[in-house]
Short mmCIF file of C-alpha atoms in Angstrom, two decimals:
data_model
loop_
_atom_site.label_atom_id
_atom_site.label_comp_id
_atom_site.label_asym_id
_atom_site.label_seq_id
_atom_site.Cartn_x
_atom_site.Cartn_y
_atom_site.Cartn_z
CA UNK A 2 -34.13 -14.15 16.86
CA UNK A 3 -32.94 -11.17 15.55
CA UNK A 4 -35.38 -8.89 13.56
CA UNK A 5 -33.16 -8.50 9.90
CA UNK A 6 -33.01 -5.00 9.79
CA UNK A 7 -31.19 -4.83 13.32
CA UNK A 8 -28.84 -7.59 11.56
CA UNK A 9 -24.88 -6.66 11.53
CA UNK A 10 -24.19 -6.08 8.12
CA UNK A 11 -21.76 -8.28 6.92
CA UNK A 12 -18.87 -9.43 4.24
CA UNK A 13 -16.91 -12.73 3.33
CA UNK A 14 -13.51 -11.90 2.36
CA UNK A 15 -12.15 -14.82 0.23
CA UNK A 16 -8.47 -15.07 1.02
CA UNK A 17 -5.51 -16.74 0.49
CA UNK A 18 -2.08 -17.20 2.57
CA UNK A 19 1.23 -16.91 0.44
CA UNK A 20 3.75 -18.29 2.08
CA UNK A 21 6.30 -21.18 1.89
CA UNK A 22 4.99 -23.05 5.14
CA UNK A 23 1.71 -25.69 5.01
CA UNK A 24 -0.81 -23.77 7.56
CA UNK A 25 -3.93 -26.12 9.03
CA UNK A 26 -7.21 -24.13 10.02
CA UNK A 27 -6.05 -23.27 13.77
CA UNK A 28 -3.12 -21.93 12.62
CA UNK A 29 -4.63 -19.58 9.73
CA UNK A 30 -7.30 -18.53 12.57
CA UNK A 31 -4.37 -17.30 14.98
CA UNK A 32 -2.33 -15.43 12.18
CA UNK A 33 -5.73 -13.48 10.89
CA UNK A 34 -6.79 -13.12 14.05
CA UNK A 35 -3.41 -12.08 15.50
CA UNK A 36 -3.21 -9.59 12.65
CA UNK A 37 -6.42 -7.93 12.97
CA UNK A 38 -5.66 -7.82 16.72
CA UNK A 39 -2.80 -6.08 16.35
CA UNK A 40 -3.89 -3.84 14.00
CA UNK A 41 -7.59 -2.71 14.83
CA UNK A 42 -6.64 -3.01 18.64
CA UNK A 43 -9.34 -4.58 20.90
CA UNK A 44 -12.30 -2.24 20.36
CA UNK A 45 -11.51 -2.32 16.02
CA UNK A 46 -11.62 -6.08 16.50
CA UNK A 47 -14.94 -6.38 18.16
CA UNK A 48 -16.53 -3.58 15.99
CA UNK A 49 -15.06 -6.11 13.02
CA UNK A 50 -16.12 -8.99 14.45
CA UNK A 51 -14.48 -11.04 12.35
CA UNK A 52 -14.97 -14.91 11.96
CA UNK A 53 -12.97 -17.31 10.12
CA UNK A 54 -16.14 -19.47 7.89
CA UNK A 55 -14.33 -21.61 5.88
CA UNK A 56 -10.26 -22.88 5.51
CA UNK A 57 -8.71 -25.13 2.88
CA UNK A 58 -5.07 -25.81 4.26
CA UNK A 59 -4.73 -27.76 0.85
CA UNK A 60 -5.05 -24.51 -1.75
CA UNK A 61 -4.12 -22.06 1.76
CA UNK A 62 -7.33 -20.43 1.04
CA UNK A 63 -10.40 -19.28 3.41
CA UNK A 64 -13.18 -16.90 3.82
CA UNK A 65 -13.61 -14.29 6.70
CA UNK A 66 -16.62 -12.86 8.16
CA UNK A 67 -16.69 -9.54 8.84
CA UNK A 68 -18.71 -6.34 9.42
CA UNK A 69 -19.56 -4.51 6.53
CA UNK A 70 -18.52 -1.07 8.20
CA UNK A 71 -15.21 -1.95 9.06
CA UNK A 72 -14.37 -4.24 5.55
CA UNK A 73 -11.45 -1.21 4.83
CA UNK A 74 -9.69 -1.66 7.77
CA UNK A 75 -9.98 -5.35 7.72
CA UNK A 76 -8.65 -5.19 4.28
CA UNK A 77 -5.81 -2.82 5.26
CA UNK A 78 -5.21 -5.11 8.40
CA UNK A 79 -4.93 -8.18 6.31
CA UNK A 80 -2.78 -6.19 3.84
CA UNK A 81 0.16 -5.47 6.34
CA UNK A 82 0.98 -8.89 7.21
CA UNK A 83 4.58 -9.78 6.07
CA UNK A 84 5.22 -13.29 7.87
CA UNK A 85 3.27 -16.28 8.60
CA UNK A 86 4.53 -18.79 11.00
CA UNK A 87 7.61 -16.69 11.28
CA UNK A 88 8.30 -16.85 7.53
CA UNK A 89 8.07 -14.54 4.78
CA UNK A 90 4.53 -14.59 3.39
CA UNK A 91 1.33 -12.60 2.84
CA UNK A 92 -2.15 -12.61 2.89
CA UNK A 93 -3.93 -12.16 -0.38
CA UNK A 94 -7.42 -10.80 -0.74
CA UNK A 95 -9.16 -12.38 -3.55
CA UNK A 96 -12.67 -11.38 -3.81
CA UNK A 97 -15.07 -9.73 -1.06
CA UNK A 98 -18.85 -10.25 -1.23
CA UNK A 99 -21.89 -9.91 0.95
CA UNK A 100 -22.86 -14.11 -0.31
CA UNK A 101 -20.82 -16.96 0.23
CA UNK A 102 -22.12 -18.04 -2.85
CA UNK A 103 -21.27 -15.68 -4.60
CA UNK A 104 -17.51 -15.57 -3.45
CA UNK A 105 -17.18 -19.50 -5.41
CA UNK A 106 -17.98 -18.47 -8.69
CA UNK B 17 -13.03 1.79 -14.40
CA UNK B 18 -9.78 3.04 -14.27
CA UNK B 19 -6.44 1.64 -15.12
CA UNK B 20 -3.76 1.23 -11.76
CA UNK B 21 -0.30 1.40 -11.67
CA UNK B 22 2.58 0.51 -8.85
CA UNK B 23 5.43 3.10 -9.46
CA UNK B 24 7.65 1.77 -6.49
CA UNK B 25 8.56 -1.76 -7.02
CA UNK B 26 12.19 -1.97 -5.43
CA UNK B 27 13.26 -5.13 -7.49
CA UNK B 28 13.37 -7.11 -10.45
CA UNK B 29 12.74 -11.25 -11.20
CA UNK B 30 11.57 -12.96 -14.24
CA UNK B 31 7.59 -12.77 -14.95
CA UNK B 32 7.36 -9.57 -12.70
CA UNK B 33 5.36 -7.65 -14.85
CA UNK B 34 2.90 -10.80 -15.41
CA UNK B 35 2.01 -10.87 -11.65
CA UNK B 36 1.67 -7.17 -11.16
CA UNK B 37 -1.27 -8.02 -14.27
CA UNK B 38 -2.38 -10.75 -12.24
CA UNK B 39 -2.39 -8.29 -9.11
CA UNK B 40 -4.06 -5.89 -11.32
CA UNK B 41 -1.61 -3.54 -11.86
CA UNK B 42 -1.80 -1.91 -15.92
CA UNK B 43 1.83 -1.43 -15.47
CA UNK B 44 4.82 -1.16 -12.42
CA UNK B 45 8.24 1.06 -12.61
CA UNK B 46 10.95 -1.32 -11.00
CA UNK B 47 13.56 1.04 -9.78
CA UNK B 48 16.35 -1.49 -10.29
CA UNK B 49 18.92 -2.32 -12.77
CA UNK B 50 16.31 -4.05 -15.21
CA UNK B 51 13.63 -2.18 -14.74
CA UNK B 52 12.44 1.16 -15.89
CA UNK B 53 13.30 3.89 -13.27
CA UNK B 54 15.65 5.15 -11.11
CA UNK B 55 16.33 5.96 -7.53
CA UNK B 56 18.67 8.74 -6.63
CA UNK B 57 19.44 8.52 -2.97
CA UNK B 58 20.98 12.06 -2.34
CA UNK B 59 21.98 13.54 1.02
CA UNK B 60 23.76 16.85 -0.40
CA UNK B 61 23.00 19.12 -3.06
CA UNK B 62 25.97 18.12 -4.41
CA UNK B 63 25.14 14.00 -4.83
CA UNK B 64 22.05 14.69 -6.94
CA UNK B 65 22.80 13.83 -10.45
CA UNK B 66 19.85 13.44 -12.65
CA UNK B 67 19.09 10.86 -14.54
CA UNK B 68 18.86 9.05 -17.44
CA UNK B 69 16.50 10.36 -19.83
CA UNK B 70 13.29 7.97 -20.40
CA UNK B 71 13.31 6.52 -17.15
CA UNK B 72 11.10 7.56 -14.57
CA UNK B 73 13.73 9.68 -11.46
CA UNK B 74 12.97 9.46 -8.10
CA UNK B 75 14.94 11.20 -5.64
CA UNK B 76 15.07 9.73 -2.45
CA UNK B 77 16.21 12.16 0.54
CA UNK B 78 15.48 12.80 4.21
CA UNK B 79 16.90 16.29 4.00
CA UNK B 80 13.90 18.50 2.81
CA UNK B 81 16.11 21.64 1.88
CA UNK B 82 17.75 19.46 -0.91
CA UNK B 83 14.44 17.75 -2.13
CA UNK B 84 13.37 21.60 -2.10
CA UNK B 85 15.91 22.83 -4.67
CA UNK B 86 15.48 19.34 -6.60
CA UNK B 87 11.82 20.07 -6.93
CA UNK B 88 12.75 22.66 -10.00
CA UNK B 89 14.97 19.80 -11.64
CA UNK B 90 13.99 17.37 -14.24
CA UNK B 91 12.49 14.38 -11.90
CA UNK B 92 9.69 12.92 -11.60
CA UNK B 93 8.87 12.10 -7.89
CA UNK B 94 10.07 12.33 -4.46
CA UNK B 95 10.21 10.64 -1.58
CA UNK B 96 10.67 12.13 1.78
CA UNK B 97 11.42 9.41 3.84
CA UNK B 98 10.85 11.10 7.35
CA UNK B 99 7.45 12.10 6.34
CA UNK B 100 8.08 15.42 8.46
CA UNK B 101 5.20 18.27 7.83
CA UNK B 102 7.35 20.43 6.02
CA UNK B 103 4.99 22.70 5.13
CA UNK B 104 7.63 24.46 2.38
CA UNK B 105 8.50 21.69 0.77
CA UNK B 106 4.88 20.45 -0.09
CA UNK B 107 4.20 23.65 -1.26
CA UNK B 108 7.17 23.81 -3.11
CA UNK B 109 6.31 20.50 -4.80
CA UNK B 110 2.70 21.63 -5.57
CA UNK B 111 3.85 24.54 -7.56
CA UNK B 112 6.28 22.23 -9.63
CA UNK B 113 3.44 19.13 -9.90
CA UNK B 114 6.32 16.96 -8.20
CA UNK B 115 4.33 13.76 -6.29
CA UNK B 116 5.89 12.30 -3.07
CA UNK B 117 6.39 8.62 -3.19
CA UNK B 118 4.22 6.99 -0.27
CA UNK B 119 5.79 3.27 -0.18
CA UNK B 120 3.43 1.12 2.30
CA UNK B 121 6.59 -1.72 2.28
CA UNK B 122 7.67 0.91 5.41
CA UNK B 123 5.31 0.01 6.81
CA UNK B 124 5.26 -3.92 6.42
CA UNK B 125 8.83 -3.57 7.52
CA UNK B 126 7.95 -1.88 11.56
CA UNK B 127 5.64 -3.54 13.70
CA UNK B 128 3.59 -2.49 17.00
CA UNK B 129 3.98 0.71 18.37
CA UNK B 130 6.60 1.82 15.73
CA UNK B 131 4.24 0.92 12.67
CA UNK B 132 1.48 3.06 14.54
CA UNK B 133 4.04 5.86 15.05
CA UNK B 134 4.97 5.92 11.51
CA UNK B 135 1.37 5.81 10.39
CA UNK B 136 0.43 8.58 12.04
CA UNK B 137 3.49 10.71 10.75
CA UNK B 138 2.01 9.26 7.33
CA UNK B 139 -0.91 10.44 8.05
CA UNK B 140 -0.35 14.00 9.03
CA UNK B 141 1.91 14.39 5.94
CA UNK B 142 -0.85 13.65 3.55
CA UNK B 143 -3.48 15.75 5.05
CA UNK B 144 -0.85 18.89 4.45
CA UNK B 145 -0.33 17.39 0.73
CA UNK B 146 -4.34 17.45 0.39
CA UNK B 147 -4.36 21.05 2.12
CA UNK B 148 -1.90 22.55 -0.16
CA UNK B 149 -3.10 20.23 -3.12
CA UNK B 150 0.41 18.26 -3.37
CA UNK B 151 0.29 15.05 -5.49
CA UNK B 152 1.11 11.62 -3.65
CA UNK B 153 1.57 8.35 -4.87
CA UNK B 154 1.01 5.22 -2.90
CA UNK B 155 3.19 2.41 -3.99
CA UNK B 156 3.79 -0.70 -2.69
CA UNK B 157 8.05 -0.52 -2.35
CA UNK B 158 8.13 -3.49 -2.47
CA UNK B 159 11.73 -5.75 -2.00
CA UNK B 160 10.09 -9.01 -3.10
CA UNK B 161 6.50 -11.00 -3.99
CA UNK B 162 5.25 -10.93 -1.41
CA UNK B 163 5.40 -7.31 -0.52
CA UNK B 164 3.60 -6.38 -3.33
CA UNK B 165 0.07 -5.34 -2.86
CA UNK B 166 -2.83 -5.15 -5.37
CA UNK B 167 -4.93 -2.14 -5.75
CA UNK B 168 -7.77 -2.66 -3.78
CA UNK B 169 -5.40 -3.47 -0.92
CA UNK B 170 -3.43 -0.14 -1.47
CA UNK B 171 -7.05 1.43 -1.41
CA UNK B 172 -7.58 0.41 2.18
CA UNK B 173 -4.45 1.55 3.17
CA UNK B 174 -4.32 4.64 1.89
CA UNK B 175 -8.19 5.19 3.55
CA UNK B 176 -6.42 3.72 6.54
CA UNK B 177 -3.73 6.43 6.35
CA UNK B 178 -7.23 9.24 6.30
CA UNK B 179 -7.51 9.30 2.48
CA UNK B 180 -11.13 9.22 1.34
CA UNK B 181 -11.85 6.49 -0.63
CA UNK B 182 -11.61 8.66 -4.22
CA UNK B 183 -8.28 10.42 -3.27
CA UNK B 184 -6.49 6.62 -2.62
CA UNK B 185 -8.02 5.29 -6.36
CA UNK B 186 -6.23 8.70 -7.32
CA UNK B 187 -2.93 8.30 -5.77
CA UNK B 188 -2.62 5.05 -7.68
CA UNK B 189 -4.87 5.34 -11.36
CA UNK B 190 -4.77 8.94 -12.26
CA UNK B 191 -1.44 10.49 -10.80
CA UNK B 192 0.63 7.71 -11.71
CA UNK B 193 -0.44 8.10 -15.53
CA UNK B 194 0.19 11.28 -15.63
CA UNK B 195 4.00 10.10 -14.58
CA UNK B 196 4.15 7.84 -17.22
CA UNK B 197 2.95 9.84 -19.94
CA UNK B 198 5.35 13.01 -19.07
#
């Protein structure tokens, strides 16, 4: 057990894919974590530590865990994506927050 | 909390202007036949013919000794599309409060090594604009929906690019008003 105050700081990101294409939860998990990849290279990635919480392939939405010092260049990194599944689409950032809760209201 | 604006939107569809709202966007120039601004593309002194009058100009050029002399003409911004550090011409378009058009769809558009390339030629350009206290505007030059970005997005790029946090909200509240207001 961790004491708190040596616990990563961390965000949800609540996102959604835009695209054409129906995406399952694997899928979504590759393209965001493709995109961070190739964005924050290998050392941004683990300093972002990013996890994908939550996925609804229905509405295309999700939340991402993150680290609350590198939230900017996650945000940036999710920003620059043009194609999912090889087709035109985006990823849209809805709402960041530091409560899942919070993030469904 | 202020108001943000997307002065690079590269093309027009029904019910843009409601999901640049929904994006958060106050208000968007569409430099397209509908919209409400136009994009000179000039390579020689002798292409650049102003515009129309109340629609926002911007003169697109990768030969800085042209956007040089244009920067004493009756336009509103620039874009530079080499992002060189010409030193002269960002001072030049200091003196005459001319912005340079940042458009992050150049971005969207390169991938891998090339994007990174690019970004750091981005980069280095708007540290000189900061240094000799050029305006910039980040847009999102966008071609279609999906390209367009909302404002906190453009915020992390723009930090990405080496803005501080207060300099990006700038480049797309405060600067872009001004635009729209002149």
């Amino acid at each position: 057990m961790v004491v708190p105050t040596l616990r990563q700081k961390k965000r949800y990101v609540h996102l959604r894919f835009e695209c054409p294409c129906n995406i399952s939860e694997n899928e979504a998990q590759a393209e965001l974590y493709g995109a961070l990849l190739s964005f924050l290279g290998e050392l941004g990635f683990s300093r972002a530590n990013p996890k994908l919480v939550e996925f609804n392939s229905t509405s295309k939405s999700g939340i991402l865990k993150c680290s609350n010092a590198e939230i900017q260049n996650v945000k940036a990194a999710l920003a620059l994506v043009n194609r999912v599944k090889g087709e035109n689409g985006c990823i849209r950032i809805l709402k960041v927050s530091g409560s899942v809760s919070k993030l469904m209201d | 909390m202020p108001e943000y604006y997307d002065l690079g939107v590269r093309f027009w569809e029904d019910g843009l202007e409601k999901h640049a709202n929904s994006l958060g966007f106050k208000s968007i120039c569409s430099f397209s036949k509908e919209g409400n601004g136009i994009e000179i593309r000039a390579q020689r002194l002798e292409d650049l013919k102003l515009g129309t009058p109340g629609k926002i100009t911007l003169l697109s050029s990768q030969n800085p000794e042209l956007l040089k002399k244009a920067c004493r003409r009756d336009l509103d911004m620039l874009l530079f599309g080499r992002f060189l550090p010409d030193v002269g011409l960002v001072r030049i378009a200091a003196e005459n409060k001319k912005p340079f058009e940042i458009p992050v769809s150049v971005l969207l558009e390169r991938k891998g090594a090339e994007r990174a390339l690019l970004m750091s030629k981005i980069s280095f350009f708007l540290k000189i604009c900061n240094k000799y206290k050029a305006d910039f505007i980040l847009t999102s030059g966008a071609t279609n929906k999906f390209f367009m970005k909302s404002p906190p997005e453009l915020v992390a790029i723009g930090e990405a690019l080496g803005l501080s946090h207060d300099q990006a909200v700038k480049s797309i509240s405060i600067i872009p008003e001004y635009i729209l207001e002149r």
